Coordinates of C-alpha atoms in Angstrom, one line a residue:
Chain A
X9 CA 0.0 0.0 0.0
X10 CA 1.3 3.4 -0.9
X11 CA 2.4 5.9 1.6
X12 CA 4.1 8.3 -0.6
X13 CA 1.2 10.6 -1.5
X14 CA 0.7 11.7 2.0
X15 CA 4.1 11.6 3.6
X16 CA 7.2 13.5 2.9
X17 CA 9.8 11.2 1.2
X18 CA 11.9 9.5 3.9
X19 CA 15.2 11.3 4.0
X20 CA 17.4 8.4 3.4
X21 CA 17.7 5.2 5.5
X22 CA 14.8 3.4 7.0
X23 CA 11.5 5.0 8.1
X24 CA 10.5 5.1 11.7
X25 CA 8.3 2.0 11.5
X26 CA 9.5 -1.5 12.1
X27 CA 8.7 -2.6 8.5
X28 CA 11.9 -2.9 6.5
X29 CA 12.1 0.2 4.2
X30 CA 12.6 -2.0 1.1
X31 CA 9.3 -3.8 1.6
X32 CA 7.5 -0.5 1.9
X33 CA 9.1 0.7 -1.3
X34 CA 8.1 -2.4 -3.2
X35 CA 4.5 -2.0 -2.1
X36 CA 4.5 1.7 -2.9
X37 CA 5.8 0.9 -6.4
X38 CA 3.1 -1.8 -6.9
X39 CA 0.5 0.7 -5.8
X40 CA 1.8 3.5 -7.9
X41 CA 1.8 1.1 -10.9
X42 CA -1.8 0.3 -10.2
X43 CA -2.7 4.0 -10.1
X44 CA -0.7 4.6 -13.2
X45 CA -2.5 1.9 -15.1
X46 CA -5.9 3.4 -14.1
X47 CA -4.7 6.8 -15.2
X48 CA -3.4 5.4 -18.5
X49 CA -6.8 3.9 -19.2
X50 CA -8.5 7.2 -18.6
X51 CA -5.9 9.3 -20.3
X52 CA -7.7 9.6 -23.7
X53 CA -10.9 10.7 -21.9
X54 CA -9.0 13.4 -20.0
X55 CA -7.2 14.6 -23.1
X56 CA -10.4 14.8 -25.2
X57 CA -12.5 17.8 -24.5
X58 CA -12.0 17.9 -20.8
X59 CA -12.6 21.6 -20.8
X60 CA -15.8 21.3 -22.9
X61 CA -17.1 18.5 -20.7
X62 CA -16.4 20.4 -17.5
X63 CA -17.9 23.7 -18.8
X64 CA -21.1 21.9 -19.7
X65 CA -21.4 19.8 -16.6
X66 CA -24.2 22.0 -15.2
X67 CA -27.6 21.2 -13.9
X68 CA -30.2 22.6 -11.7
X69 CA -29.5 22.2 -8.0
X70 CA -31.1 19.5 -6.1
X71 CA -31.5 19.1 -2.3
Chain B
X245 CA -31.2 -2.2 19.7
X246 CA -32.7 -2.0 16.3
X247 CA -32.8 0.8 13.7
X248 CA -34.0 1.3 10.1
X249 CA -31.5 2.9 7.7
X250 CA -32.0 4.3 4.2
X251 CA -30.0 6.2 1.6
X252 CA -31.3 8.6 -1.0
X253 CA -29.0 9.4 -3.8
X254 CA -29.4 12.1 -6.5
X255 CA -27.3 11.6 -9.6
X256 CA -25.9 14.3 -11.9
X257 CA -26.3 14.1 -15.6
X258 CA -23.9 15.0 -18.4
X259 CA -23.7 14.5 -22.1
X260 CA -20.7 14.4 -24.4
X261 CA -21.8 15.0 -28.0
X262 CA -19.7 13.4 -30.7
X263 CA -18.3 15.9 -33.3
X264 CA -21.4 16.2 -35.4
X265 CA -23.9 15.8 -32.6
X266 CA -26.2 18.3 -30.9
X267 CA -25.7 18.8 -27.2
X268 CA -28.5 17.4 -25.2
X269 CA -29.4 19.0 -21.8
X270 CA -29.9 17.2 -18.5
X271 CA -33.7 17.3 -18.9
X272 CA -33.6 15.6 -22.3
X273 CA -31.2 12.9 -21.0
X274 CA -33.4 12.3 -17.9
X275 CA -36.3 11.7 -20.2
X276 CA -34.3 9.0 -22.1
X277 CA -33.2 7.5 -18.9
X278 CA -36.7 7.2 -17.5
X279 CA -38.4 5.9 -20.6
X280 CA -38.1 2.3 -19.5
X281 CA -39.3 3.3 -16.0
X282 CA -42.4 5.0 -17.4
X283 CA -43.0 2.0 -19.7
X284 CA -42.8 -0.3 -16.7
X285 CA -44.7 1.8 -14.1
X286 CA -46.5 4.4 -16.2
X287 CA -44.8 7.1 -14.1
X288 CA -41.4 8.6 -13.5
X289 CA -41.9 8.0 -9.8
X290 CA -42.2 4.3 -9.0
X291 CA -41.5 1.8 -6.3
X292 CA -39.6 -1.3 -7.5
X293 CA -39.9 -5.0 -6.6
X294 CA -36.8 -4.6 -4.4
X295 CA -38.8 -2.1 -2.3
X296 CA -36.8 1.0 -3.4
X297 CA -38.2 4.2 -4.9
X298 CA -36.9 5.4 -8.2
X299 CA -37.9 8.9 -9.5
X300 CA -36.9 12.2 -11.1
X301 CA -36.4 14.7 -8.3
X302 CA -36.1 18.5 -8.1
X303 CA -34.0 19.7 -11.0
X304 CA -34.3 16.6 -13.2
X305 CA -32.0 14.6 -11.0
X306 CA -32.6 10.8 -11.2
X307 CA -32.9 9.7 -7.6
X308 CA -32.9 6.3 -6.0
X309 CA -34.1 5.8 -2.4
X310 CA -33.1 2.5 -1.0
X311 CA -35.6 0.2 0.7
X312 CA -35.7 0.2 4.5
X313 CA -32.7 -1.8 5.8
X314 CA -32.1 -2.9 9.4
X315 CA -28.6 -4.4 8.6
X316 CA -25.8 -2.2 7.5
X317 CA -24.5 -4.7 4.9
X318 CA -28.0 -4.8 3.4
X319 CA -27.9 -1.0 3.0
X320 CA -24.6 -1.1 1.2
X321 CA -26.0 -3.8 -1.1
X322 CA -29.3 -1.8 -1.7
X323 CA -27.4 1.4 -2.5
X324 CA -25.1 -0.6 -4.8
X325 CA -28.3 -2.0 -6.5
X326 CA -29.5 1.5 -7.1
X327 CA -26.2 2.3 -8.8
X328 CA -26.4 -0.8 -10.9
X329 CA -30.0 0.0 -11.9
X330 CA -28.8 3.5 -13.0
X331 CA -26.1 1.8 -15.1
X332 CA -28.7 -0.4 -16.7
X333 CA -30.9 2.6 -17.4
X334 CA -27.9 4.5 -18.8
X335 CA -27.2 1.6 -21.2
X336 CA -30.8 1.6 -22.5
X337 CA -30.8 5.4 -22.8
X338 CA -27.5 5.1 -24.8
X339 CA -29.1 2.6 -27.1
X340 CA -32.2 4.8 -27.6
X341 CA -30.1 7.9 -28.2
X342 CA -28.1 6.0 -30.9
X343 CA -31.3 4.7 -32.5
X344 CA -32.7 8.2 -32.7
X345 CA -29.5 9.7 -34.2
X346 CA -28.4 11.6 -31.1
X347 CA -24.7 11.1 -31.4
X348 CA -22.8 11.2 -28.1
X349 CA -22.4 9.7 -24.7
X350 CA -24.7 10.1 -21.8
X351 CA -23.2 10.2 -18.3
X352 CA -24.6 9.6 -14.8
X353 CA -22.5 11.0 -12.1
X354 CA -22.7 9.9 -8.5
X355 CA -21.2 13.1 -7.0
X356 CA -22.7 16.2 -5.3
X357 CA -21.7 19.2 -7.2
X358 CA -21.6 20.4 -10.8
X359 CA -19.2 22.8 -12.5
X360 CA -21.4 25.8 -11.6
X361 CA -21.5 24.9 -8.0
X362 CA -25.0 23.5 -8.0
X363 CA -25.3 20.8 -5.4
X364 CA -27.4 17.7 -5.1
X365 CA -27.4 15.3 -2.3
X366 CA -27.0 12.0 -0.7
X367 CA -29.4 11.8 2.2
X368 CA -29.2 9.4 5.0
X369 CA -32.3 8.4 6.9
X370 CA -32.3 6.9 10.4
X371 CA -35.4 5.8 12.3
X372 CA -35.2 7.3 15.8
X373 CA -37.5 7.0 18.8
X374 CA -40.0 9.7 19.4
X375 CA -39.3 9.5 23.1
X376 CA -35.8 11.0 22.7
X377 CA -35.8 14.7 22.8
X378 CA -35.1 15.9 19.3
X379 CA -33.2 19.0 20.3
X380 CA -30.9 17.0 22.5
X381 CA -30.4 14.4 19.8
X382 CA -29.5 16.9 17.1
X383 CA -27.3 18.9 19.6
X384 CA -25.2 15.8 20.3
X385 CA -25.1 14.6 16.7
X386 CA -24.3 17.9 15.0
X387 CA -20.6 18.3 16.0
X388 CA -20.0 14.8 14.9
X389 CA -21.6 15.4 11.5
X390 CA -19.5 18.6 11.1
X391 CA -16.3 16.6 11.6
X392 CA -17.3 13.3 10.0
X393 CA -16.1 14.4 6.5
X394 CA -12.6 13.6 7.8
X395 CA -13.6 10.0 7.9
X396 CA -15.8 9.7 4.9
X397 CA -15.6 12.8 2.6
X398 CA -15.7 12.1 -1.1
X399 CA -12.8 14.5 -1.7
X400 CA -13.1 17.8 -3.7
X401 CA -11.0 20.6 -5.2
X402 CA -12.1 23.7 -3.2
X403 CA -11.2 27.4 -3.2
X404 CA -8.5 27.8 -0.5
X405 CA -10.3 30.6 1.2
X406 CA -13.7 30.1 2.9
X407 CA -16.7 32.2 2.8
X408 CA -19.8 32.1 5.0
X409 CA -21.1 35.3 3.6
X410 CA -22.5 34.4 0.2
X411 CA -26.2 34.6 0.2
X412 CA -27.5 31.0 0.4
X413 CA -30.1 31.5 -2.3
X414 CA -27.3 32.6 -4.8
X415 CA -25.2 29.6 -3.9
X416 CA -27.9 27.3 -5.2
X417 CA -29.6 29.0 -8.0
X418 CA -30.2 27.2 -11.2
X419 CA -28.1 28.6 -14.0
X420 CA -30.0 30.2 -16.9
X421 CA -29.7 28.5 -20.2
X422 CA -26.3 28.9 -21.8
X423 CA -24.8 30.5 -18.8
X424 CA -21.2 29.4 -18.4
X425 CA -20.1 28.3 -15.0
X426 CA -17.7 30.6 -13.1
X427 CA -14.1 30.2 -14.1
X428 CA -11.9 28.8 -11.3
X429 CA -9.7 31.5 -10.0
X430 CA -7.6 32.0 -7.0
X431 CA -5.8 29.4 -5.0
X432 CA -7.3 25.9 -4.8
X433 CA -6.8 23.1 -2.4
X434 CA -7.7 19.4 -2.3
X435 CA -10.2 19.1 0.4
X436 CA -12.6 16.6 2.0
X437 CA -16.1 17.5 0.8
X438 CA -17.7 19.8 -1.7
X439 CA -20.9 19.5 0.3
X440 CA -19.4 21.4 3.2
X441 CA -19.5 24.7 1.3
X442 CA -23.2 24.5 0.6
X443 CA -24.3 24.0 4.2
X444 CA -25.8 27.0 5.8
X445 CA -27.6 25.9 8.9
X446 CA -27.3 23.2 11.6
X447 CA -30.9 22.0 11.8
X448 CA -33.9 23.4 9.8
X449 CA -36.7 22.3 7.5
X450 CA -35.4 24.0 4.4
X451 CA -33.7 21.9 1.8
X452 CA -32.7 23.8 -1.4
X453 CA -32.7 27.4 -0.4
X454 CA -30.7 27.3 2.9
X455 CA -29.5 23.8 3.2
X456 CA -29.1 22.5 6.8
X457 CA -26.9 19.7 8.0
X458 CA -29.9 17.9 9.5
X459 CA -33.3 18.4 7.8
X460 CA -35.9 18.7 10.6
X461 CA -38.8 17.9 8.3
X462 CA -40.9 15.5 10.3
X463 CA -42.1 12.7 8.0
X464 CA -41.7 9.5 10.0
X465 CA -43.2 7.1 7.4
X466 CA -44.1 5.0 10.4
X467 CA -46.1 5.2 13.6
X468 CA -45.7 8.8 14.4
X469 CA -46.3 8.3 18.1
X470 CA -43.3 5.9 18.4
X471 CA -40.9 7.1 15.7
X472 CA -39.4 10.0 13.9
X473 CA -37.2 9.8 10.8
X474 CA -33.9 11.7 11.1
X475 CA -32.9 13.1 7.7
X476 CA -29.2 13.9 7.5
X477 CA -28.3 15.8 4.3
X478 CA -24.7 16.9 4.8
X479 CA -23.1 13.7 3.6
X480 CA -21.3 13.1 0.3
X481 CA -22.4 10.3 -2.0
X482 CA -20.0 7.5 -1.6
X483 CA -18.5 5.5 -4.5
X484 CA -16.6 3.3 -2.0
X485 CA -18.6 0.7 -0.2
X486 CA -16.3 0.8 2.8
X487 CA -16.7 4.6 3.0
X488 CA -20.5 4.2 2.7
X489 CA -20.5 1.6 5.5
X490 CA -18.4 3.9 7.8
X491 CA -20.5 7.0 6.9
X492 CA -23.8 5.5 7.9
X493 CA -22.4 3.1 10.5
X494 CA -20.6 5.8 12.5
X495 CA -23.6 8.1 12.5
X496 CA -25.8 5.1 13.5
X497 CA -23.6 4.4 16.5
X498 CA -23.7 8.0 17.7
X499 CA -27.5 7.8 17.5
X500 CA -27.2 4.6 19.6
X501 CA -25.2 6.4 22.2
X502 CA -27.9 9.1 22.4
X503 CA -30.8 6.7 22.5
X504 CA -29.1 4.5 25.1
X505 CA -28.6 7.5 27.3
X506 CA -24.8 7.1 27.4
X507 CA -23.6 10.3 29.1
X508 CA -21.7 12.5 26.6
X509 CA -20.0 15.7 27.3
X510 CA -21.4 18.8 25.5
X511 CA -19.4 19.2 22.4
X512 CA -21.7 21.8 20.8
X513 CA -19.7 24.1 18.4
X514 CA -19.7 27.8 18.7
X515 CA -19.8 28.2 14.9
X516 CA -20.5 24.9 13.1
X517 CA -21.0 26.4 9.6
X518 CA -17.6 28.1 9.7
X519 CA -16.1 25.0 11.2
X520 CA -17.4 22.6 8.6
X521 CA -15.7 24.7 5.9
X522 CA -12.4 24.9 7.8
X523 CA -12.4 21.2 8.5
X524 CA -13.0 20.5 4.8
X525 CA -9.7 22.2 4.0
X526 CA -7.4 20.5 6.5
X527 CA -6.5 16.9 5.6
X528 CA -4.8 16.4 9.0
X529 CA -7.9 17.0 11.2
X530 CA -5.9 19.5 13.3
X531 CA -8.5 22.3 12.9
X532 CA -9.0 23.7 16.3
X533 CA -12.7 23.9 17.2
X534 CA -14.2 26.3 19.7
X535 CA -17.0 24.8 21.7
X536 CA -19.9 26.7 23.1
X537 CA -18.6 25.8 26.6
X538 CA -15.5 27.8 25.8
X539 CA -13.2 24.7 25.6
X540 CA -11.2 23.9 22.5
X541 CA -10.2 20.7 20.8
X542 CA -9.2 19.5 17.3
X543 CA -11.6 18.0 14.9
X544 CA -9.6 14.7 15.2
X545 CA -9.9 14.8 19.0
X546 CA -13.6 15.4 18.7
X547 CA -14.1 12.3 16.5
X548 CA -12.0 10.4 19.0
X549 CA -14.4 11.3 21.8
X550 CA -17.3 9.8 19.9
X551 CA -15.2 6.8 18.9
X552 CA -14.3 5.9 22.4
X553 CA -18.0 5.7 23.5
X554 CA -19.1 4.0 20.3
X555 CA -16.4 1.3 20.6
X556 CA -17.5 0.5 24.1
X557 CA -21.1 0.2 22.8
X558 CA -20.0 -2.2 20.1
X559 CA -17.8 -4.2 22.5
X560 CA -20.9 -4.7 24.6
X561 CA -22.9 -5.8 21.6
X562 CA -25.4 -3.1 22.2
X563 CA -25.6 -1.4 18.8
X564 CA -28.2 -1.0 16.1
X565 CA -26.2 -1.9 12.9
X566 CA -27.8 -5.3 12.7
X567 CA -24.5 -7.2 12.1
X568 CA -21.7 -7.5 14.6
X569 CA -19.0 -8.0 12.0
X570 CA -20.1 -4.7 10.2
X571 CA -20.1 -2.9 13.6
X572 CA -16.6 -4.1 14.3
X573 CA -15.5 -3.0 10.8
X574 CA -16.9 0.4 11.4
X575 CA -15.0 0.8 14.7
X576 CA -11.8 -0.6 13.2
X577 CA -12.0 1.7 10.1
X578 CA -12.8 4.7 12.3
X579 CA -9.7 3.9 14.5
X580 CA -7.4 3.4 11.6
X581 CA -8.6 6.6 9.9
X582 CA -8.0 8.7 13.0
X583 CA -4.5 7.2 13.3
X584 CA -3.8 7.9 9.7
X585 CA -4.9 11.5 10.1
X586 CA -2.6 11.9 13.1
X587 CA 0.5 10.3 11.5
X588 CA -0.1 11.4 7.9
X589 CA 0.5 7.8 6.8
X590 CA -2.7 6.8 5.0
X591 CA -1.4 3.4 3.8
X592 CA -3.7 1.5 6.2
X593 CA -6.9 3.1 4.7
X594 CA -6.0 4.0 1.2
X595 CA -8.4 1.5 -0.4
X596 CA -11.3 2.2 1.9
X597 CA -12.0 5.9 2.0
X598 CA -13.2 7.9 -1.1
X599 CA -11.2 11.1 -0.4
X600 CA -8.0 9.1 0.2
X601 CA -8.4 7.0 -2.9
X602 CA -9.3 10.0 -5.1
X603 CA -6.3 12.0 -3.7
X604 CA -4.0 9.2 -4.8
X605 CA -5.3 9.5 -8.3
X606 CA -5.1 13.3 -8.4
X607 CA -1.7 13.5 -6.8
X608 CA -0.3 11.1 -9.2
X609 CA -1.9 12.8 -12.2
X610 CA -0.4 16.1 -11.1
X611 CA 3.0 14.5 -10.8
X612 CA 2.7 12.9 -14.2
X613 CA 1.2 15.8 -16.1
X614 CA 2.5 19.0 -14.6
X615 CA -1.1 20.2 -14.5
X616 CA -2.3 22.2 -11.6
X617 CA -5.5 21.7 -9.6
X618 CA -7.3 24.3 -11.7
X619 CA -6.7 22.3 -14.9
X620 CA -9.9 21.1 -16.5
X621 CA -8.4 17.7 -16.8
X622 CA -8.2 17.5 -13.1
X623 CA -11.8 18.5 -12.8
X624 CA -12.6 15.9 -15.5
X625 CA -10.7 13.3 -13.5
X626 CA -12.6 14.2 -10.4
X627 CA -15.9 13.7 -12.2
X628 CA -14.6 10.4 -13.7
X629 CA -14.2 9.1 -10.2
X630 CA -17.9 9.4 -9.7
X631 CA -19.0 8.6 -13.3
X632 CA -21.1 5.5 -13.7
X633 CA -20.7 5.5 -17.5
X634 CA -19.0 2.4 -18.7
X635 CA -15.7 3.4 -20.4
X636 CA -15.3 6.7 -18.7
X637 CA -16.0 5.8 -15.1
X638 CA -13.0 5.0 -12.9
X639 CA -14.4 3.1 -10.0
X640 CA -14.9 -0.4 -11.6
X641 CA -11.2 -0.2 -12.7
X642 CA -10.1 0.8 -9.2
X643 CA -12.0 -2.2 -7.8
X644 CA -10.6 -4.5 -10.3
X645 CA -7.1 -3.3 -9.6
X646 CA -7.5 -3.8 -5.9
X647 CA -7.3 -0.1 -5.2
X648 CA -10.9 0.1 -3.8
X649 CA -12.1 -2.4 -1.2
X650 CA -15.6 -3.9 -1.1
X651 CA -18.1 -4.7 1.6
X652 CA -20.5 -6.9 -0.4
X653 CA -19.8 -8.8 -3.6
X654 CA -21.2 -8.3 -7.1
X655 CA -23.6 -11.2 -6.6
X656 CA -25.2 -9.6 -3.5
X657 CA -25.7 -6.4 -5.5
X658 CA -27.2 -8.2 -8.4
X659 CA -29.6 -10.0 -6.0
X660 CA -30.5 -6.7 -4.3
X661 CA -31.7 -5.3 -7.7
X662 CA -34.7 -7.7 -7.5
X663 CA -35.0 -8.5 -3.9
X664 CA -35.9 -6.3 -1.0
X665 CA -34.2 -6.7 2.4
X666 CA -35.9 -9.7 4.0
X667 CA -36.1 -8.4 7.5
X668 CA -38.0 -5.1 7.1
X669 CA -41.4 -3.8 5.8
X670 CA -39.7 -3.4 2.4
X671 CA -40.1 -7.2 1.9
X672 CA -43.9 -6.8 1.9
X673 CA -43.8 -3.8 -0.4
X674 CA -41.5 -5.5 -2.8
X675 CA -43.7 -8.6 -3.0
X676 CA -46.8 -6.5 -3.5
X677 CA -45.3 -4.5 -6.3
X678 CA -44.0 -7.6 -8.1
X679 CA -47.4 -9.4 -7.6
X680 CA -49.6 -6.4 -8.6
X681 CA -47.4 -5.8 -11.6
X682 CA -47.4 -9.4 -12.8
X683 CA -51.2 -9.4 -12.4
X684 CA -51.3 -6.2 -14.5
X685 CA -53.4 -4.4 -11.9
X686 CA -53.3 -0.7 -11.1
X687 CA -51.9 -0.1 -7.7
X688 CA -50.7 2.8 -5.5
X689 CA -47.8 2.4 -3.2
X690 CA -45.9 4.6 -0.8
X691 CA -43.6 3.9 2.1
X692 CA -46.5 3.0 4.4
X693 CA -49.4 2.0 2.1
X694 CA -50.3 -0.6 -0.4
X695 CA -53.5 -0.4 -2.4
X696 CA -55.1 -1.9 -5.5
X697 CA -56.8 1.0 -7.2
X698 CA -59.9 -0.9 -8.3
X699 CA -60.1 -2.7 -5.0
X700 CA -63.1 -2.0 -2.8
X701 CA -61.0 -2.5 0.3
X702 CA -59.0 0.2 2.0
X703 CA -55.2 0.4 1.7
X704 CA -53.1 -2.0 3.7
X705 CA -51.2 0.2 6.2
X706 CA -47.7 -0.9 7.2
X707 CA -46.9 1.4 10.1
X708 CA -44.2 -0.7 11.6
X709 CA -41.1 -0.6 9.4
X710 CA -39.5 -3.5 11.4
X711 CA -42.5 -5.9 10.6
X712 CA -41.6 -8.0 7.5
X713 CA -45.0 -9.8 7.5
X714 CA -48.5 -8.5 7.5
X715 CA -51.6 -10.7 7.4
X716 CA -53.7 -8.4 5.2
X717 CA -50.8 -7.9 2.8
X718 CA -50.1 -11.6 2.6
X719 CA -53.7 -12.2 1.8
X720 CA -53.7 -9.5 -0.9
X721 CA -50.5 -10.7 -2.4
X722 CA -51.8 -14.4 -2.4
X723 CA -55.0 -13.3 -4.2
X724 CA -52.9 -11.4 -6.8
X725 CA -50.7 -14.4 -7.4
X726 CA -53.6 -16.7 -7.7
X727 CA -55.0 -14.9 -10.8
X728 CA -51.8 -14.0 -12.4
X729 CA -50.7 -15.4 -15.8
X730 CA -46.9 -15.6 -15.9
X731 CA -44.8 -13.1 -17.8
X732 CA -44.9 -9.4 -18.3
X733 CA -42.0 -7.1 -18.9
X734 CA -39.2 -7.2 -16.3
X735 CA -38.7 -4.3 -13.9
X736 CA -36.3 -1.6 -14.9

């Protein structure tokens, strides 16, 4: 599971947890890869008319 | 202890025309979406065989109100069924659009705010005992609801500065035709909940003009001498099942504390409407809150006070969530989330909470693309997180990739599309709707009543939402089944 999005990068050496730093890095990489895959899948949607979509995503208010 | 839970979700609508296509507005799309509903029930406001209500609400928002549930996992399944039914309707609308030459893609979005700042809601319903003083109950619950977004917010890009001075009516006016939404200017931050900025009161009976955190409208849909229905409208719609479970479960446990008479210190906030906006902009939960008593504590500490009492209640088995494993999960997730907020290490919750999952996506996108938070692609990505449209919606991919945890499996959701929860009044309503429909009879249904329109007898009244059997209803349904020829179109 990734930690990197929320935590400053550890400044060298191991983190303060008991988990070996390497294991944490492997998990973070796997997680980032998963996120990257999802973003890759959606990339063409984001690059095609994002501005147009957003500008027109308007409805009446509900409750 | 027992309780009835329900979730109402309003969905946003969008349309992406293909190059040659005309742009269709939300009202037009809504009509396409509800065609199969009208064909099935001769109305755009129907109760389904799974006990739920499906309708077009204020502002052409498709809305799904789950059947009454008395077990938290049932509620998650029923809400998921609503989402699945919307996806089915979307597919049929897409086919109809294509058949009729409207080139483009229709979108249904399970979020709470459009680009112009119009908001639409996710409403939680909790059955509460009439014997408990309502003012006391809302007084204890309100500070919790103001801070709960730290646990279960959907995540949103917000203006960094807060304002509590905009006239509420302006903040929710419908845009006139062709009016472009305001351009995002000024500093933006990733925050917890877009809904926090559209709340203007603690408790009141208004809904669209001056939205309250708790709507005090008193419609119990049950024996009014015994019960009241608490209508909480501050929450975000949840994509994540685990977030949904924590959202409703934690509030349910706080209600249990109040109804059980567990002594709780007075945590009333001096300025809840300002605080809800401040909390929305601090991802650490360190916002210092000033209590009416003059004491101060952080939002995280406030949630910890409620957690401590709620955990004791669950340990004693004295909760209303209808399932001990679900109650234990709620406490565990609540604890892990508070620990994550404190340490800044979200790895233990990063597949379970919407705002954390979405933040991972947005953070990574910003890293990869050099875009800023104001970039339309980031806004598009935010919408995609909530988009139910196959092909552009992200959530199924996140689940498949193991980046979003589940509470109930796909089979349970599929079953909940057709079957009401077995342990509440909804089971009777669902049976009646299915039987009357199969028998091709005209009928009228609401949350409490069942009636055949051409029937001489009066309506069957179901005033006890916990009763899943009723002799008059059983007799009525048996009579319908007896003279039914099989077949008829399936429910939407």
